Short mmCIF file of C-alpha atoms and ligand atoms in Angstrom, two decimals:
data_model
loop_
_atom_site.label_atom_id
_atom_site.label_comp_id
_atom_site.label_asym_id
_atom_site.label_seq_id
_atom_site.Cartn_x
_atom_site.Cartn_y
_atom_site.Cartn_z
CA MET A 621 0.00 0.00 0.00
CA THR A 622 1.35 3.44 -0.88
CA ASP A 623 1.64 6.21 1.72
CA ALA A 624 -1.08 8.17 -0.02
CA ALA A 625 -3.43 5.17 0.07
CA ARG A 626 -2.63 4.50 3.71
CA ALA A 627 -3.43 8.10 4.63
CA THR A 628 -6.99 7.77 3.37
CA ARG A 629 -7.85 4.66 5.40
CA PHE A 630 -9.30 4.60 8.90
CA PRO A 631 -8.24 2.08 11.56
CA GLU A 632 -9.87 -1.37 11.50
CA GLY A 633 -13.05 -1.45 13.56
CA PHE A 634 -13.61 2.32 13.28
CA LEU A 635 -17.20 3.19 14.25
CA TRP A 636 -19.20 4.99 11.57
CA GLY A 637 -22.38 6.45 12.91
CA THR A 638 -24.79 9.30 13.21
CA ALA A 639 -26.08 10.87 16.41
CA SER A 640 -29.56 11.90 17.46
CA ALA A 641 -31.54 12.70 20.61
CA ALA A 642 -34.93 11.36 21.66
CA HIS A 643 -36.77 14.67 21.98
CA GLN A 644 -35.52 15.93 18.63
CA VAL A 645 -36.87 12.98 16.65
CA GLU A 646 -39.40 10.86 18.58
CA GLY A 647 -42.43 13.15 18.80
CA ASP A 648 -45.18 13.36 21.44
CA ASN A 649 -42.71 13.52 24.30
CA ARG A 650 -45.03 15.29 26.71
CA ASN A 651 -43.65 14.53 30.11
CA CYS A 652 -40.48 16.59 29.93
CA ASP A 653 -39.50 20.18 30.65
CA TRP A 654 -38.84 20.92 26.96
CA TRP A 655 -42.44 20.10 26.07
CA GLU A 656 -43.68 22.71 28.55
CA PHE A 657 -41.08 25.23 27.36
CA GLU A 658 -42.19 24.85 23.75
CA GLN A 659 -45.76 25.74 24.65
CA GLN A 660 -44.64 29.23 25.81
CA PRO A 661 -45.10 31.78 23.03
CA GLY A 662 -41.92 33.09 21.44
CA ARG A 663 -39.62 30.34 22.72
CA ILE A 664 -39.19 28.42 19.45
CA ALA A 665 -38.55 29.85 15.99
CA ASN A 666 -41.67 30.00 13.79
CA GLY A 667 -43.75 28.67 16.68
CA ASP A 668 -42.55 25.12 15.89
CA THR A 669 -43.00 22.39 18.49
CA SER A 670 -41.76 18.82 18.87
CA GLU A 671 -45.36 17.53 18.76
CA ILE A 672 -44.78 15.11 15.89
CA ALA A 673 -41.04 15.74 15.39
CA ASN A 674 -40.03 12.93 13.01
CA ASP A 675 -42.41 10.42 14.59
CA ASN A 676 -39.32 8.29 15.09
CA TYR A 677 -41.04 6.76 18.15
CA HIS A 678 -43.14 4.82 15.62
CA ARG A 679 -40.86 4.92 12.58
CA TYR A 680 -37.56 3.85 14.16
CA ARG A 681 -37.43 0.69 12.04
CA GLU A 682 -37.58 2.76 8.86
CA ASP A 683 -34.93 5.15 10.19
CA PHE A 684 -32.59 2.32 11.17
CA ALA A 685 -33.10 0.61 7.81
CA LEU A 686 -31.85 3.83 6.21
CA LEU A 687 -28.80 3.78 8.45
CA ARG A 688 -28.15 0.22 7.35
CA GLN A 689 -28.46 1.36 3.76
CA LEU A 690 -25.77 3.95 4.54
CA ASN A 691 -23.45 1.19 5.80
CA GLN A 692 -23.45 2.45 9.36
CA ASN A 693 -22.05 0.18 12.04
CA ALA A 694 -22.99 2.43 15.00
CA HIS A 695 -25.67 4.91 16.04
CA ARG A 696 -25.87 7.28 19.00
CA LEU A 697 -29.35 7.82 20.44
CA SER A 698 -30.80 8.84 23.77
CA ILE A 699 -33.21 7.06 26.09
CA GLU A 700 -35.87 9.48 27.27
CA TRP A 701 -35.82 9.72 31.07
CA SER A 702 -39.31 11.28 31.24
CA ARG A 703 -40.81 8.31 29.40
CA ILE A 704 -39.13 5.72 31.62
CA GLU A 705 -39.75 7.54 34.92
CA PRO A 706 -42.79 9.78 34.32
CA SER A 707 -43.31 10.32 38.07
CA GLN A 708 -40.57 10.13 40.63
CA GLY A 709 -39.84 6.51 41.54
CA GLU A 710 -42.42 5.08 39.11
CA PHE A 711 -41.03 3.23 36.13
CA ASP A 712 -43.05 2.51 33.02
CA ALA A 713 -42.57 -1.10 31.89
CA ARG A 714 -44.23 -0.37 28.54
CA GLN A 715 -41.55 2.22 27.71
CA ILE A 716 -38.81 -0.18 28.71
CA ARG A 717 -40.29 -2.68 26.25
CA HIS A 718 -40.33 0.05 23.61
CA TYR A 719 -36.65 0.84 24.06
CA ARG A 720 -35.80 -2.87 24.13
CA ASP A 721 -37.43 -3.08 20.69
CA VAL A 722 -35.55 0.04 19.52
CA LEU A 723 -32.14 -1.18 20.66
CA GLY A 724 -32.90 -4.73 19.54
CA ASP A 725 -33.79 -3.53 16.06
CA LEU A 726 -30.56 -1.55 15.82
CA ARG A 727 -28.61 -4.66 16.78
CA GLU A 728 -30.47 -6.76 14.23
CA GLN A 729 -29.40 -4.26 11.59
CA GLY A 730 -25.78 -4.78 12.68
CA ILE A 731 -25.59 -1.31 14.22
CA GLU A 732 -23.97 -0.85 17.62
CA PRO A 733 -25.93 1.48 19.92
CA MET A 734 -24.18 4.24 21.85
CA VAL A 735 -26.79 5.21 24.45
CA THR A 736 -26.98 8.70 25.94
CA LEU A 737 -28.75 8.85 29.29
CA HIS A 738 -29.39 12.60 29.39
CA HIS A 739 -29.66 14.69 26.24
CA PHE A 740 -31.07 18.09 27.33
CA THR A 741 -34.51 16.87 28.52
CA SER A 742 -35.63 16.13 32.08
CA PRO A 743 -38.96 14.91 33.48
CA ILE A 744 -41.34 17.64 34.61
CA TRP A 745 -41.30 16.29 38.19
CA PHE A 746 -37.50 16.71 38.29
CA ALA A 747 -37.55 20.20 36.72
CA SER A 748 -40.22 21.38 39.14
CA LYS A 749 -37.92 20.47 42.05
CA GLY A 750 -35.23 22.83 40.71
CA GLY A 751 -33.86 20.58 37.96
CA TRP A 752 -30.13 20.32 37.48
CA SER A 753 -29.28 23.35 39.61
CA ALA A 754 -30.92 21.84 42.74
CA PRO A 755 -28.45 20.52 45.33
CA ASP A 756 -29.53 16.88 45.11
CA ALA A 757 -29.96 16.70 41.34
CA ALA A 758 -27.39 13.94 40.79
CA HIS A 759 -29.13 11.59 43.21
CA GLY A 760 -32.47 12.35 41.55
CA PHE A 761 -31.06 11.06 38.25
CA LEU A 762 -29.51 7.89 39.67
CA PRO A 763 -32.63 5.65 40.05
CA PHE A 764 -33.37 6.13 36.33
CA VAL A 765 -29.78 5.24 35.46
CA ARG A 766 -29.91 2.08 37.59
CA HIS A 767 -33.19 1.06 36.00
CA VAL A 768 -31.84 1.46 32.47
CA VAL A 769 -28.62 -0.34 33.41
CA ASP A 770 -30.66 -3.32 34.68
CA GLN A 771 -33.37 -3.41 32.04
CA LEU A 772 -31.57 -2.36 28.85
CA GLY A 773 -27.87 -2.74 29.57
CA ASP A 774 -27.50 -6.06 27.73
CA LEU A 775 -28.38 -4.27 24.48
CA VAL A 776 -26.11 -1.23 24.89
CA GLY A 777 -22.73 -1.07 23.16
CA LEU A 778 -21.23 2.15 24.52
CA TRP A 779 -22.61 4.48 27.18
CA CYS A 780 -22.63 8.26 27.08
CA THR A 781 -23.88 9.41 30.46
CA ILE A 782 -24.60 13.09 29.82
CA ASN A 783 -24.69 15.28 26.75
CA GLU A 784 -22.70 18.54 26.81
CA PRO A 785 -23.09 19.82 30.38
CA THR A 786 -21.55 23.23 29.60
CA ILE A 787 -23.83 23.92 26.64
CA TYR A 788 -26.87 22.66 28.53
CA GLY A 789 -26.06 24.86 31.54
CA ALA A 790 -25.18 27.94 29.48
CA ASN A 791 -28.28 27.72 27.27
CA GLY A 792 -30.63 27.13 30.20
CA TRP A 793 -29.14 29.40 32.85
CA VAL A 794 -27.15 32.10 31.03
CA PHE A 795 -28.66 32.63 27.56
CA GLY A 796 -32.27 31.64 28.32
CA GLU A 797 -32.60 29.53 25.14
CA PHE A 798 -33.37 26.23 26.89
CA PRO A 799 -35.58 25.51 29.90
CA PRO A 800 -35.68 26.84 32.56
CA GLY A 801 -35.04 29.95 30.40
CA ARG A 802 -32.87 31.78 32.94
CA LYS A 803 -30.53 34.57 31.86
CA GLY A 804 -27.20 35.63 33.28
CA ASP A 805 -27.31 33.12 36.16
CA VAL A 806 -23.63 32.18 36.27
CA VAL A 807 -23.97 30.65 39.73
CA GLY A 808 -26.76 28.45 38.34
CA LEU A 809 -24.50 27.43 35.46
CA TYR A 810 -21.82 26.39 37.93
CA SER A 811 -24.31 24.34 39.98
CA VAL A 812 -25.60 22.61 36.84
CA THR A 813 -22.18 21.60 35.57
CA SER A 814 -20.97 20.41 38.94
CA ASN A 815 -24.19 18.44 39.55
CA MET A 816 -23.81 16.88 36.12
CA ARG A 817 -20.24 15.96 36.97
CA LYS A 818 -21.49 14.20 40.12
CA ALA A 819 -24.26 12.54 38.10
CA HIS A 820 -21.70 11.33 35.58
CA GLU A 821 -19.52 9.84 38.33
CA LEU A 822 -22.49 8.10 39.96
CA ALA A 823 -23.72 6.80 36.60
CA TYR A 824 -20.22 5.58 35.74
CA GLY A 825 -20.15 3.53 38.95
CA ALA A 826 -23.67 2.15 38.43
CA ILE A 827 -22.93 1.06 34.86
CA LYS A 828 -19.52 -0.43 35.60
CA ARG A 829 -20.80 -2.48 38.54
CA LYS A 830 -23.15 -4.34 36.21
CA TRP A 831 -21.37 -4.07 32.84
CA PRO A 832 -17.64 -3.76 33.63
CA ASP A 833 -16.55 -4.16 30.00
CA ALA A 834 -18.85 -1.57 28.43
CA PRO A 835 -17.05 1.70 27.59
CA VAL A 836 -18.54 4.68 29.45
CA GLY A 837 -17.93 8.38 28.85
CA LEU A 838 -19.79 11.63 28.31
CA SER A 839 -20.09 14.02 25.40
CA HIS A 840 -18.29 17.30 25.84
CA HIS A 841 -18.94 20.26 23.53
CA LYS A 842 -15.49 21.24 22.34
CA LEU A 843 -15.28 24.78 21.06
CA LEU A 844 -12.31 26.50 19.56
CA PHE A 845 -11.45 30.06 20.58
CA LEU A 846 -8.69 31.77 18.64
CA PRO A 847 -6.99 35.01 19.71
CA ALA A 848 -7.82 37.95 17.44
CA SER A 849 -4.12 38.89 17.35
CA ASP A 850 -0.79 37.95 18.92
CA ARG A 851 -1.20 40.63 21.55
CA ARG A 852 -1.14 39.40 25.13
CA ARG A 853 -4.58 40.78 25.95
CA ASP A 854 -6.21 38.97 23.00
CA ARG A 855 -4.48 35.74 23.93
CA TRP A 856 -5.84 36.24 27.45
CA ALA A 857 -9.34 36.76 25.98
CA ALA A 858 -9.16 33.50 24.02
CA GLN A 859 -7.75 31.52 26.94
CA THR A 860 -10.38 32.89 29.31
CA SER A 861 -13.23 32.01 26.93
CA GLN A 862 -11.79 28.55 26.47
CA MET A 863 -11.49 28.11 30.21
CA VAL A 864 -15.05 29.22 30.97
CA LEU A 865 -16.94 27.64 28.08
CA ASP A 866 -14.81 24.75 26.95
CA ARG A 867 -14.41 22.70 30.08
CA TRP A 868 -15.50 19.36 31.17
CA PRO A 869 -17.99 19.76 33.97
CA VAL A 870 -15.20 20.04 36.47
CA ALA A 871 -13.76 22.40 38.98
CA PRO A 872 -10.35 23.85 38.04
CA GLY A 873 -7.60 21.27 38.29
CA GLN A 874 -9.94 18.25 38.37
CA LEU A 875 -9.92 17.41 34.68
CA ARG A 876 -7.22 14.78 34.79
CA ARG A 877 -8.59 13.05 37.88
CA ILE A 878 -12.09 12.78 36.43
CA VAL A 879 -10.93 11.61 33.05
CA GLU A 880 -8.65 9.04 34.62
CA SER A 881 -11.16 7.64 37.06
CA THR A 882 -14.54 7.86 35.35
CA CYS A 883 -14.06 8.01 31.58
CA ASP A 884 -13.18 5.01 29.45
CA TYR A 885 -13.20 7.31 26.46
CA ILE A 886 -13.42 11.01 25.69
CA GLY A 887 -16.50 12.02 23.73
CA ILE A 888 -16.39 15.33 21.92
CA ALA A 889 -18.87 17.31 19.91
CA HIS A 890 -17.12 19.88 17.75
CA TYR A 891 -18.91 22.28 15.43
CA TRP A 892 -17.48 25.77 15.46
CA GLY A 893 -14.86 28.32 16.39
CA GLN A 894 -14.68 32.05 17.09
CA MET A 895 -12.11 34.76 17.64
CA CYS A 896 -11.69 36.61 20.89
CA ALA A 897 -10.43 40.14 21.51
CA PHE A 898 -9.97 42.07 24.74
CA ASP A 899 -12.48 44.94 24.82
CA ALA A 900 -12.39 47.43 27.71
CA ARG A 901 -15.91 48.62 26.83
CA ARG A 902 -17.49 45.25 27.66
CA PRO A 903 -17.41 44.73 31.42
CA ARG A 904 -20.65 42.69 31.22
CA ASP A 905 -18.99 40.26 28.82
CA GLN A 906 -15.90 39.85 31.01
CA PHE A 907 -14.16 42.39 28.70
CA ILE A 908 -14.20 39.94 25.83
CA ARG A 909 -15.57 40.48 22.34
CA ARG A 910 -16.21 37.28 20.40
CA PHE A 911 -16.74 37.24 16.68
CA ASN A 912 -16.71 34.88 13.73
CA VAL A 913 -13.37 34.10 12.18
CA PRO A 914 -12.93 36.41 9.16
CA GLY A 915 -12.79 34.52 5.88
CA ARG A 916 -14.42 31.39 7.26
CA PRO A 917 -17.95 30.39 6.18
CA VAL A 918 -20.77 30.96 8.62
CA THR A 919 -23.38 28.24 9.17
CA ASP A 920 -27.12 28.71 9.72
CA MET A 921 -26.39 28.72 13.46
CA GLY A 922 -24.54 32.01 12.84
CA LEU A 923 -21.13 30.61 13.77
CA SER A 924 -18.01 30.07 11.69
CA ALA A 925 -16.88 26.55 10.85
CA ASP A 926 -13.69 25.13 9.38
CA PRO A 927 -12.84 21.44 8.85
CA SER A 928 -9.21 21.96 9.89
CA TRP A 929 -10.28 22.88 13.44
CA MET A 930 -11.16 19.23 14.01
CA ARG A 931 -7.46 18.32 13.95
CA THR A 932 -6.68 21.12 16.41
CA VAL A 933 -9.34 20.13 18.95
CA LEU A 934 -8.45 16.45 18.70
CA ASN A 935 -4.81 17.21 19.34
CA GLU A 936 -5.77 19.06 22.52
CA LEU A 937 -7.02 15.72 23.84
CA ARG A 938 -3.96 13.70 22.96
CA GLU A 939 -2.15 14.18 26.27
CA LEU A 940 -5.16 12.73 28.15
CA GLY A 941 -4.20 9.40 26.61
CA LYS A 942 -7.71 7.97 26.21
CA PRO A 943 -9.61 6.65 23.21
CA VAL A 944 -11.67 9.41 21.59
CA TYR A 945 -15.08 9.21 19.94
CA ILE A 946 -16.36 12.19 17.99
CA THR A 947 -19.85 12.03 19.45
CA GLU A 948 -21.12 14.88 17.22
CA ASN A 949 -19.97 16.97 14.29
CA GLY A 950 -21.97 18.48 11.47
CA LEU A 951 -23.09 21.55 9.63
CA ALA A 952 -26.27 23.63 9.86
CA THR A 953 -26.95 24.39 6.25
CA GLY A 954 -29.43 23.95 3.45
CA ASP A 955 -26.47 23.71 1.05
CA ASP A 956 -25.89 19.97 0.80
CA GLU A 957 -22.84 20.32 -1.45
CA TRP A 958 -21.16 22.29 1.29
CA ARG A 959 -22.13 19.53 3.76
CA SER A 960 -20.49 16.92 1.49
CA ARG A 961 -17.28 18.94 1.22
CA TYR A 962 -17.31 19.61 4.94
CA ILE A 963 -17.67 15.89 5.76
CA THR A 964 -14.80 14.85 3.49
CA GLU A 965 -12.48 17.61 4.68
CA THR A 966 -13.32 17.10 8.35
CA LEU A 967 -12.68 13.38 8.06
CA ALA A 968 -9.37 14.12 6.33
CA ASN A 969 -8.47 16.11 9.44
CA VAL A 970 -9.55 13.23 11.67
CA LEU A 971 -7.07 11.06 9.75
CA LEU A 972 -4.37 13.67 10.24
CA ALA A 973 -5.09 13.72 13.98
CA ILE A 974 -4.87 9.91 14.07
CA GLY A 975 -1.50 10.27 12.33
CA ASP A 976 -0.53 12.78 15.06
CA GLY A 977 -1.16 10.06 17.64
CA VAL A 978 -4.74 10.76 18.80
CA ASP A 979 -6.55 7.46 19.37
CA VAL A 980 -9.79 8.28 17.51
CA ARG A 981 -12.07 5.22 17.42
CA GLY A 982 -15.25 6.52 15.80
CA TYR A 983 -17.18 9.39 14.26
CA PHE A 984 -20.90 10.12 14.76
CA HIS A 985 -22.22 12.68 12.32
CA TRP A 986 -24.88 15.05 13.65
CA THR A 987 -27.37 14.01 12.45
CA ASN A 988 -29.14 11.33 10.40
CA THR A 989 -32.53 12.97 9.82
CA ASP A 990 -33.26 16.73 9.78
CA ASN A 991 -35.02 17.24 13.10
CA PHE A 992 -36.35 19.51 15.86
CA GLU A 993 -33.34 21.76 16.38
CA TRP A 994 -34.40 22.98 19.86
CA ALA A 995 -35.11 26.75 19.97
CA ARG A 996 -34.53 26.96 16.22
CA GLY A 997 -37.29 24.51 15.38
CA TYR A 998 -37.22 22.77 12.01
CA SER A 999 -35.71 25.52 9.90
CA THR A 1000 -32.12 24.69 10.84
CA ARG A 1001 -31.07 21.51 9.09
CA PHE A 1002 -28.15 19.30 9.99
CA GLY A 1003 -29.37 16.02 8.48
CA LEU A 1004 -27.98 13.60 5.94
CA ILE A 1005 -31.59 12.64 5.30
CA ASP A 1006 -34.34 15.11 4.46
CA VAL A 1007 -37.72 14.77 6.20
CA ASP A 1008 -40.71 16.25 4.43
CA ARG A 1009 -42.49 18.27 7.13
CA LYS A 1010 -45.95 17.38 5.82
CA SER A 1011 -45.68 13.72 4.85
CA LEU A 1012 -42.63 12.91 7.04
CA GLU A 1013 -41.24 11.05 4.04
CA ARG A 1014 -37.49 10.50 4.31
CA THR A 1015 -35.11 11.11 1.38
CA ILE A 1016 -31.38 10.50 1.59
CA LYS A 1017 -29.41 13.60 0.52
CA PRO A 1018 -26.27 13.32 -1.66
CA SER A 1019 -24.17 14.02 1.47
CA GLY A 1020 -25.80 10.95 3.06
CA HIS A 1021 -24.88 8.76 0.12
CA LEU A 1022 -21.33 10.11 0.24
CA TYR A 1023 -21.07 9.37 3.97
CA GLY A 1024 -22.43 5.88 3.32
CA ARG A 1025 -19.70 5.22 0.74
CA ILE A 1026 -16.99 6.43 3.11
CA ALA A 1027 -18.33 4.15 5.85
CA ALA A 1028 -18.44 1.15 3.52
CA ALA A 1029 -14.87 1.74 2.32
CA ASN A 1030 -13.60 2.69 5.80
CA ALA A 1031 -11.66 5.23 3.80
CA LEU A 1032 -11.96 8.60 2.13
CA PRO A 1033 -12.46 8.72 -1.62
CA ASP A 1034 -9.21 9.22 -3.54
C1 BGC B 2004 -26.56 19.06 20.64
C2 BGC B 2004 -27.64 18.65 19.67
C3 BGC B 2004 -27.91 19.79 18.70
C4 BGC B 2004 -26.63 20.09 17.95
C5 BGC B 2004 -26.78 21.17 16.91
C6 BGC B 2004 -25.38 19.77 19.99
O1 BGC B 2004 -24.83 20.67 20.88
O2 BGC B 2004 -26.13 17.96 21.37
O3 BGC B 2004 -28.77 18.26 20.38
O4 BGC B 2004 -28.98 19.53 17.84
O5 BGC B 2004 -25.65 20.52 18.86
O6 BGC B 2004 -27.10 22.39 17.45
#
């Protein structure tokens, strides 16, 4: 094999998947805080709601058959806590049966499930007791985790305890875009991320006691902040932003300990980057002005993206010495040709990072089907598969076919 050929191939056993979240695709998920939030006027773009979403709760077989058609060998999905435990301490056996069917069907299709236990939604009973900022939040989550571990664990391939604590906390407590819709509550943000850290540690223990060989981690939203210039104050601005927004849910200095003791792998979601400049006129923004990177394309989320940043963020993880799964990466755009280019170039950068010595074991594209993009509703599209909003008919986009070919070849096209 020539060097050039070798550079286009991924390691044997590489996981090729897509990622999704229950509330964004299932539909009729009424028992969670997001459902209530959506009913408040002005919360969601165009007044969209998750009422039907993609009706994946009933059409999961069709969706998984499409994944099979795209040669996927893995899929990341979440189990909806508010369905399994609709009232505190009461578990719904019918919903357990449903998720056994869901995970069983994935397995029958030859697709390994990565199961997320919390992806932005919480039961109403939990939210009404203060949700993730309440002092005992982590222990409130644990009975659900234990139940899933007992009842579904035999079908799970990899576990992802919690999705993106920093983004969840910032959107819910600082920017007001997610329930509970609080703004500027930095103390709340800190409570949320530290409670989620505790919840992750407790969940790690609960899973490992029963399934010691199953890899367990969480998904961390990995941003990239670049200094606007070489000046010291701009470098400070970038480092400060990175420190505040791009952290595992840990207190300063704890990163290594937590990764070493309760993460079998590092999961990262990477989408975007921004520049940071010191700005004395912005005391309310910690004297930092953030803006999109000049010359880089801006996605429908309003943030700049560049495939080469994937190599940079992966290399930041190298010294932690753990296997890495890219739990999410994708592009918010209606321009599917751009999505195809972005996928190929991002994956080329994943290969470069593997060459640099980062132990990347899998890539989960966000997302398979266009779906309910939280506060942005259905107008922001990340999917490899289009979903007609009236008929809910699914159509694979050219980017989906391309991704399917890459997965089948375990290599990039020449
Ligand atoms: C979240 C997804 C979301 C995606 C695109 C991630 O931070 O985990 O739920 O749809 O970003 O915004």
